[in-house]
């Protein structure tokens, strides 16, 4: 166990050194509050920028609090996920390239502990940033739009965390048998794009497909109840997380021997 | 002018966070000895590509050790 703690500390120290603990929360907050804020102030913005002909009437679509919250989430699923991938792509492959991995694994360190420590360190960083970001967007949405209850917010954060975990697990899985960070990122993004494609084709047949998580969360925020599909998607995501992590143990062991 | 002031009042959280991010990137840029590629190019990127610039610098700009 103490080996694990040491490995975890090393990972966290590395995030400190790369200033990730500083800028990831800030960027996530920016991503989360940008859309709700600009949507709310759009009339004022248009007014200030001007250039509209006299008498133009703009029909602003009504944006509910749930819609605004979903705007934050969709920013997270685009740029947030991209940042997560870019920051995780080198976690093992980069160490392989520079020889740090060999230095560590020469010692009697369990391979699965090595991977789990990396996984957990990344997860702690991204989840705490995500929670801070969602807290700030929650604050603004309650202020500017309408109230979203704490329970709804809490469920949203918990369920969406599974998706963040999935992205981290997937990136680490591709890491486990590669020494090229760029390739890892490309494979991860490719997989996510493929999944989105499959989802857009089979959307009606597979309501539990992982990519539907945001849709179900949106539904939950609108209707205020947890649907069966949301639970099914969440359970599948959790299982996928475990499976990917387990596979990375195996492939990592194979590729280092 | 009035309207500009109004806008700043509305959007100050965004502006403040962007500002902090840029300043942080500048400090790290100043203290980094070796960057990937020319160092002065990174200064331009940080200053003029707002939000994306600092992020790019943090992710790929610095050479490890």
Coordinates of C-alpha atoms in Angstrom, one line a residue:
Chain A
X1 CA 0.0 0.0 0.0
X2 CA 2.8 2.4 0.8
X3 CA 4.2 1.8 -2.6
X4 CA 0.9 3.0 -4.0
X5 CA 0.9 6.1 -1.9
X6 CA 4.4 6.9 -3.1
X7 CA 3.4 6.4 -6.7
X8 CA 0.3 8.6 -6.3
X9 CA 2.4 11.3 -4.6
X10 CA 4.8 11.2 -7.5
X11 CA 2.0 11.7 -10.0
X12 CA 0.5 14.6 -8.0
X13 CA 3.9 16.2 -7.7
X14 CA 4.2 16.0 -11.5
X15 CA 0.9 17.7 -12.0
X16 CA 2.1 20.5 -9.7
X17 CA 5.3 20.9 -11.6
X18 CA 3.4 21.2 -14.9
X19 CA 1.1 23.8 -13.2
X20 CA -1.9 21.6 -14.1
X21 CA -3.4 22.2 -10.7
X22 CA -3.4 25.8 -11.4
X23 CA -4.6 26.2 -15.0
X24 CA -6.9 23.3 -15.5
X25 CA -9.5 24.5 -12.9
X26 CA -9.4 28.0 -14.4
X27 CA -9.8 26.8 -17.9
X28 CA -12.7 24.5 -16.9
X29 CA -14.4 27.4 -15.1
X30 CA -14.0 29.5 -18.2
X31 CA -15.5 26.8 -20.4
X32 CA -18.4 26.2 -18.0
X33 CA -19.5 29.8 -17.4
X34 CA -18.8 31.2 -20.9
X35 CA -21.9 29.9 -22.7
X36 CA -24.5 30.6 -20.0
X37 CA -23.1 34.1 -19.4
X38 CA -22.9 35.1 -23.1
X39 CA -26.3 33.6 -23.8
X40 CA -27.9 35.6 -21.0
X41 CA -26.2 38.8 -22.0
X42 CA -26.7 38.3 -25.8
X43 CA -29.3 41.1 -26.2
X44 CA -26.9 43.5 -24.4
X45 CA -24.0 42.3 -26.4
X46 CA -25.8 42.8 -29.7
X47 CA -26.9 46.2 -28.5
X48 CA -23.4 47.2 -27.7
X49 CA -21.8 45.8 -30.8
X50 CA -24.5 47.5 -32.9
X51 CA -24.7 47.4 -36.6
X52 CA -28.2 46.1 -36.7
X53 CA -30.6 48.0 -39.0
X54 CA -33.2 50.1 -37.3
X55 CA -36.3 48.2 -36.2
X56 CA -34.8 44.8 -36.3
X57 CA -36.6 42.5 -33.9
X58 CA -34.7 39.5 -32.6
X59 CA -36.6 36.6 -31.3
X60 CA -34.4 35.2 -28.6
X61 CA -35.2 31.6 -27.9
X62 CA -36.2 31.0 -24.3
X63 CA -33.3 29.4 -22.5
X64 CA -34.2 27.5 -19.3
X65 CA -31.9 26.8 -16.5
X66 CA -31.6 23.2 -17.6
X67 CA -30.6 24.3 -21.1
X68 CA -28.0 26.7 -19.6
X69 CA -26.6 23.9 -17.5
X70 CA -26.4 21.7 -20.6
X71 CA -24.4 24.4 -22.4
X72 CA -21.8 24.1 -19.7
X73 CA -21.7 20.4 -20.0
X74 CA -21.5 20.4 -23.8
X75 CA -18.5 22.7 -23.6
X76 CA -17.0 20.3 -21.2
X77 CA -17.6 17.4 -23.6
X78 CA -15.9 19.2 -26.4
X79 CA -12.9 21.2 -25.1
X80 CA -12.8 19.8 -21.6
X81 CA -12.4 16.2 -23.0
X82 CA -9.8 17.4 -25.4
X83 CA -7.8 19.0 -22.6
X84 CA -8.1 15.8 -20.6
X85 CA -6.8 13.7 -23.5
X86 CA -3.9 16.1 -24.2
X87 CA -2.9 16.0 -20.6
X88 CA -3.2 12.3 -20.2
X89 CA -1.7 11.2 -23.5
X90 CA 1.9 11.2 -22.3
X91 CA 1.3 9.8 -18.8
X92 CA 2.8 6.4 -19.6
X93 CA 4.0 6.7 -23.2
X94 CA 6.0 9.8 -22.4
X95 CA 7.7 8.1 -19.4
X96 CA 8.5 5.2 -21.6
X97 CA 10.1 7.5 -24.2
X98 CA 12.1 9.3 -21.6
X99 CA 13.1 6.2 -19.7
X100 CA 11.4 7.2 -16.4
X101 CA 9.1 4.2 -16.7
X102 CA 12.0 1.8 -16.8
X103 CA 13.6 3.5 -13.8
X104 CA 10.4 3.0 -11.8
X105 CA 9.6 -0.5 -13.0
X106 CA 13.1 -1.8 -12.3
X107 CA 12.1 -1.6 -8.6
X108 CA 9.7 -4.1 -7.2
X109 CA 6.7 -2.1 -8.2
X110 CA 3.5 -3.9 -9.1
X111 CA 2.5 -3.0 -12.7
X112 CA -1.1 -2.6 -11.9
X113 CA -0.4 -0.3 -9.0
X114 CA 1.7 1.9 -11.3
X115 CA -1.2 2.2 -13.6
X116 CA -3.9 2.6 -10.9
X117 CA -1.8 5.4 -9.3
X118 CA -1.7 7.3 -12.6
X119 CA -5.4 6.8 -13.2
X120 CA -6.3 8.0 -9.8
X121 CA -4.0 11.0 -9.9
X122 CA -5.5 12.1 -13.2
X123 CA -9.0 11.5 -12.0
X124 CA -8.5 13.6 -8.8
X125 CA -7.1 16.5 -10.9
X126 CA -9.9 16.4 -13.5
X127 CA -12.8 15.7 -11.2
X128 CA -11.9 18.4 -8.7
X129 CA -11.5 20.9 -11.6
X130 CA -14.8 19.7 -13.0
X131 CA -16.6 20.1 -9.7
X132 CA -15.3 23.6 -9.2
X133 CA -16.3 24.5 -12.7
X134 CA -19.8 23.1 -12.3
X135 CA -20.1 24.9 -8.9
X136 CA -19.4 28.2 -10.6
X137 CA -21.7 27.6 -13.5
X138 CA -24.4 26.5 -11.0
X139 CA -23.9 29.8 -9.1
X140 CA -24.4 31.9 -12.3
X141 CA -27.3 29.9 -13.5
X142 CA -29.1 30.2 -10.2
X143 CA -28.4 33.9 -10.4
X144 CA -29.3 34.6 -14.0
X145 CA -31.8 32.0 -15.0
X146 CA -33.7 29.8 -12.6
X147 CA -32.9 27.6 -9.7
X148 CA -31.5 24.2 -10.2
X149 CA -31.9 22.1 -7.0
X150 CA -28.8 20.8 -5.3
X151 CA -29.9 17.2 -5.8
X152 CA -30.2 17.7 -9.6
X153 CA -26.8 19.4 -9.7
X154 CA -25.3 16.6 -7.6
X155 CA -26.7 13.8 -9.8
X156 CA -25.4 15.6 -12.9
X157 CA -21.9 15.9 -11.5
X158 CA -21.8 12.3 -10.3
X159 CA -23.1 10.9 -13.6
X160 CA -21.0 13.1 -15.8
X161 CA -17.9 12.1 -13.7
X162 CA -18.3 8.6 -15.1
X163 CA -17.8 10.0 -18.6
X164 CA -14.7 11.9 -17.5
X165 CA -13.5 8.7 -15.9
X166 CA -14.2 6.9 -19.1
X167 CA -12.1 9.3 -21.2
X168 CA -9.2 9.0 -18.7
X169 CA -9.4 5.2 -18.7
X170 CA -9.5 5.0 -22.5
X171 CA -6.5 7.3 -22.8
X172 CA -4.6 5.3 -20.2
X173 CA -5.5 2.1 -22.0
X174 CA -4.0 3.3 -25.3
X175 CA -1.0 4.5 -23.2
X176 CA -0.4 1.1 -21.9
X177 CA 1.0 -0.3 -25.1
X178 CA 2.5 2.8 -26.8
X179 CA 5.4 5.1 -26.5
X180 CA 4.2 7.8 -28.7
X181 CA 2.0 10.4 -26.9
X182 CA 0.7 11.8 -30.2
X183 CA -0.5 8.5 -31.4
X184 CA -2.3 7.8 -28.1
X185 CA -4.2 11.1 -28.4
X186 CA -5.1 10.3 -32.0
X187 CA -6.3 6.8 -31.1
X188 CA -8.4 8.1 -28.2
X189 CA -10.0 10.9 -30.3
X190 CA -10.6 8.5 -33.1
X191 CA -12.3 6.0 -30.8
X192 CA -14.5 8.8 -29.3
X193 CA -15.4 10.0 -32.8
X194 CA -16.3 6.4 -33.9
X195 CA -18.5 6.0 -30.9
X196 CA -20.3 9.3 -31.7
X197 CA -20.8 8.0 -35.2
X198 CA -22.2 4.7 -34.1
X199 CA -24.4 6.5 -31.6
X200 CA -25.8 8.8 -34.2
X201 CA -26.7 5.8 -36.4
X202 CA -28.1 3.6 -33.8
X203 CA -29.4 6.2 -31.4
X204 CA -32.9 4.8 -31.1
X205 CA -31.9 1.2 -30.8
X206 CA -29.3 1.7 -28.1
X207 CA -30.5 4.2 -25.5
X208 CA -27.9 3.0 -23.1
X209 CA -24.9 3.7 -25.4
X210 CA -22.3 5.7 -23.4
X211 CA -22.4 8.8 -25.7
X212 CA -26.1 9.3 -24.7
X213 CA -25.1 10.1 -21.1
X214 CA -25.4 13.9 -21.7
X215 CA -28.8 13.5 -23.4
X216 CA -30.1 11.6 -20.4
X217 CA -28.6 14.1 -18.0
X218 CA -30.4 16.8 -19.8
X219 CA -33.6 14.9 -19.6
X220 CA -33.1 14.5 -15.9
X221 CA -32.5 18.2 -15.4
X222 CA -35.7 19.0 -17.4
X223 CA -38.0 16.5 -15.8
X224 CA -36.4 16.3 -12.4
X225 CA -36.4 12.5 -12.2
X226 CA -33.8 9.8 -12.9
X227 CA -34.8 7.7 -15.9
X228 CA -34.0 4.0 -16.3
X229 CA -31.9 4.8 -19.4
X230 CA -29.7 7.1 -17.3
X231 CA -29.0 4.4 -14.8
X232 CA -28.3 1.8 -17.5
X233 CA -25.9 4.2 -19.3
X234 CA -24.2 4.9 -16.0
X235 CA -23.8 1.3 -15.1
X236 CA -22.4 0.5 -18.5
X237 CA -19.9 3.3 -18.3
X238 CA -18.8 2.2 -14.9
X239 CA -18.3 -1.3 -16.2
X240 CA -16.4 0.0 -19.2
X241 CA -14.2 2.0 -16.8
X242 CA -13.3 -1.1 -14.9
X243 CA -12.8 -3.2 -18.0
X244 CA -10.5 -0.7 -19.7
X245 CA -8.4 -0.4 -16.5
X246 CA -8.2 -4.2 -16.2
X247 CA -7.2 -4.5 -19.9
X248 CA -4.5 -1.8 -19.5
X249 CA -3.0 -3.9 -16.6
X250 CA -2.7 -6.9 -18.9
X251 CA -1.4 -5.1 -22.0
X252 CA 1.0 -3.0 -19.9
X253 CA 2.4 -6.2 -18.4
X254 CA 2.7 -7.8 -21.7
X255 CA 4.4 -4.8 -23.4
X256 CA 7.0 -4.3 -20.7
X257 CA 8.2 -7.8 -20.7
Chain B
X1 CA -18.4 54.3 -24.0
X2 CA -21.2 53.7 -21.5
X3 CA -22.2 50.5 -23.2
X4 CA -18.6 49.3 -23.1
X5 CA -18.5 49.9 -19.4
X6 CA -21.8 48.1 -19.0
X7 CA -20.4 45.1 -20.9
X8 CA -17.3 45.0 -18.7
X9 CA -19.5 45.0 -15.6
X10 CA -21.5 42.1 -17.0
X11 CA -18.6 40.0 -18.2
X12 CA -15.9 40.7 -15.6
X13 CA -15.6 37.1 -14.3
X14 CA -14.7 35.9 -17.8
X15 CA -12.2 38.8 -18.3
X16 CA -10.7 38.3 -14.9
X17 CA -10.1 34.5 -15.4
X18 CA -8.7 35.1 -18.8
X19 CA -6.4 37.7 -17.3
X20 CA -5.2 35.4 -14.6
X21 CA -4.6 32.6 -17.1
X22 CA -2.5 34.9 -19.3
X23 CA -0.5 36.3 -16.5
X24 CA 0.2 32.8 -15.2
X25 CA 1.3 31.6 -18.6
X26 CA 3.6 34.7 -18.9
X27 CA 5.2 34.0 -15.5
X28 CA 5.8 30.4 -16.5
X29 CA 7.1 31.5 -19.9
X30 CA 9.5 33.9 -18.3
X31 CA 10.9 31.2 -16.0
X32 CA 11.1 28.5 -18.6
X33 CA 14.5 28.3 -20.1
X34 CA 13.8 25.9 -23.0
X35 CA 10.6 25.8 -24.9
X36 CA 9.7 23.7 -27.9
X37 CA 10.5 26.0 -30.8
X38 CA 11.4 29.6 -30.5
X39 CA 10.7 31.2 -27.2
X40 CA 9.6 34.6 -28.5
X41 CA 7.0 32.9 -30.8
X42 CA 5.4 31.5 -27.6
X43 CA 5.2 35.0 -26.2
X44 CA 3.1 36.1 -29.2
X45 CA 0.9 33.0 -29.0
X46 CA 0.2 33.5 -25.3
X47 CA -0.5 37.2 -25.7
X48 CA -2.6 37.1 -28.9
X49 CA -4.4 33.8 -29.0
X50 CA -6.4 34.4 -25.9
X51 CA -7.4 31.4 -23.8
X52 CA -6.1 28.9 -26.5
X53 CA -2.6 30.4 -26.4
X54 CA -1.9 30.0 -22.7
X55 CA -3.5 26.5 -22.8
X56 CA -1.3 25.4 -25.7
X57 CA 1.7 26.8 -24.0
X58 CA 1.0 24.9 -20.8
X59 CA 0.4 21.6 -22.6
X60 CA 3.0 21.5 -25.4
X61 CA 5.1 24.6 -25.0
X62 CA 7.5 23.6 -22.3
X63 CA 10.3 21.0 -22.8
X64 CA 10.4 18.5 -20.0
X65 CA 13.4 19.0 -17.7

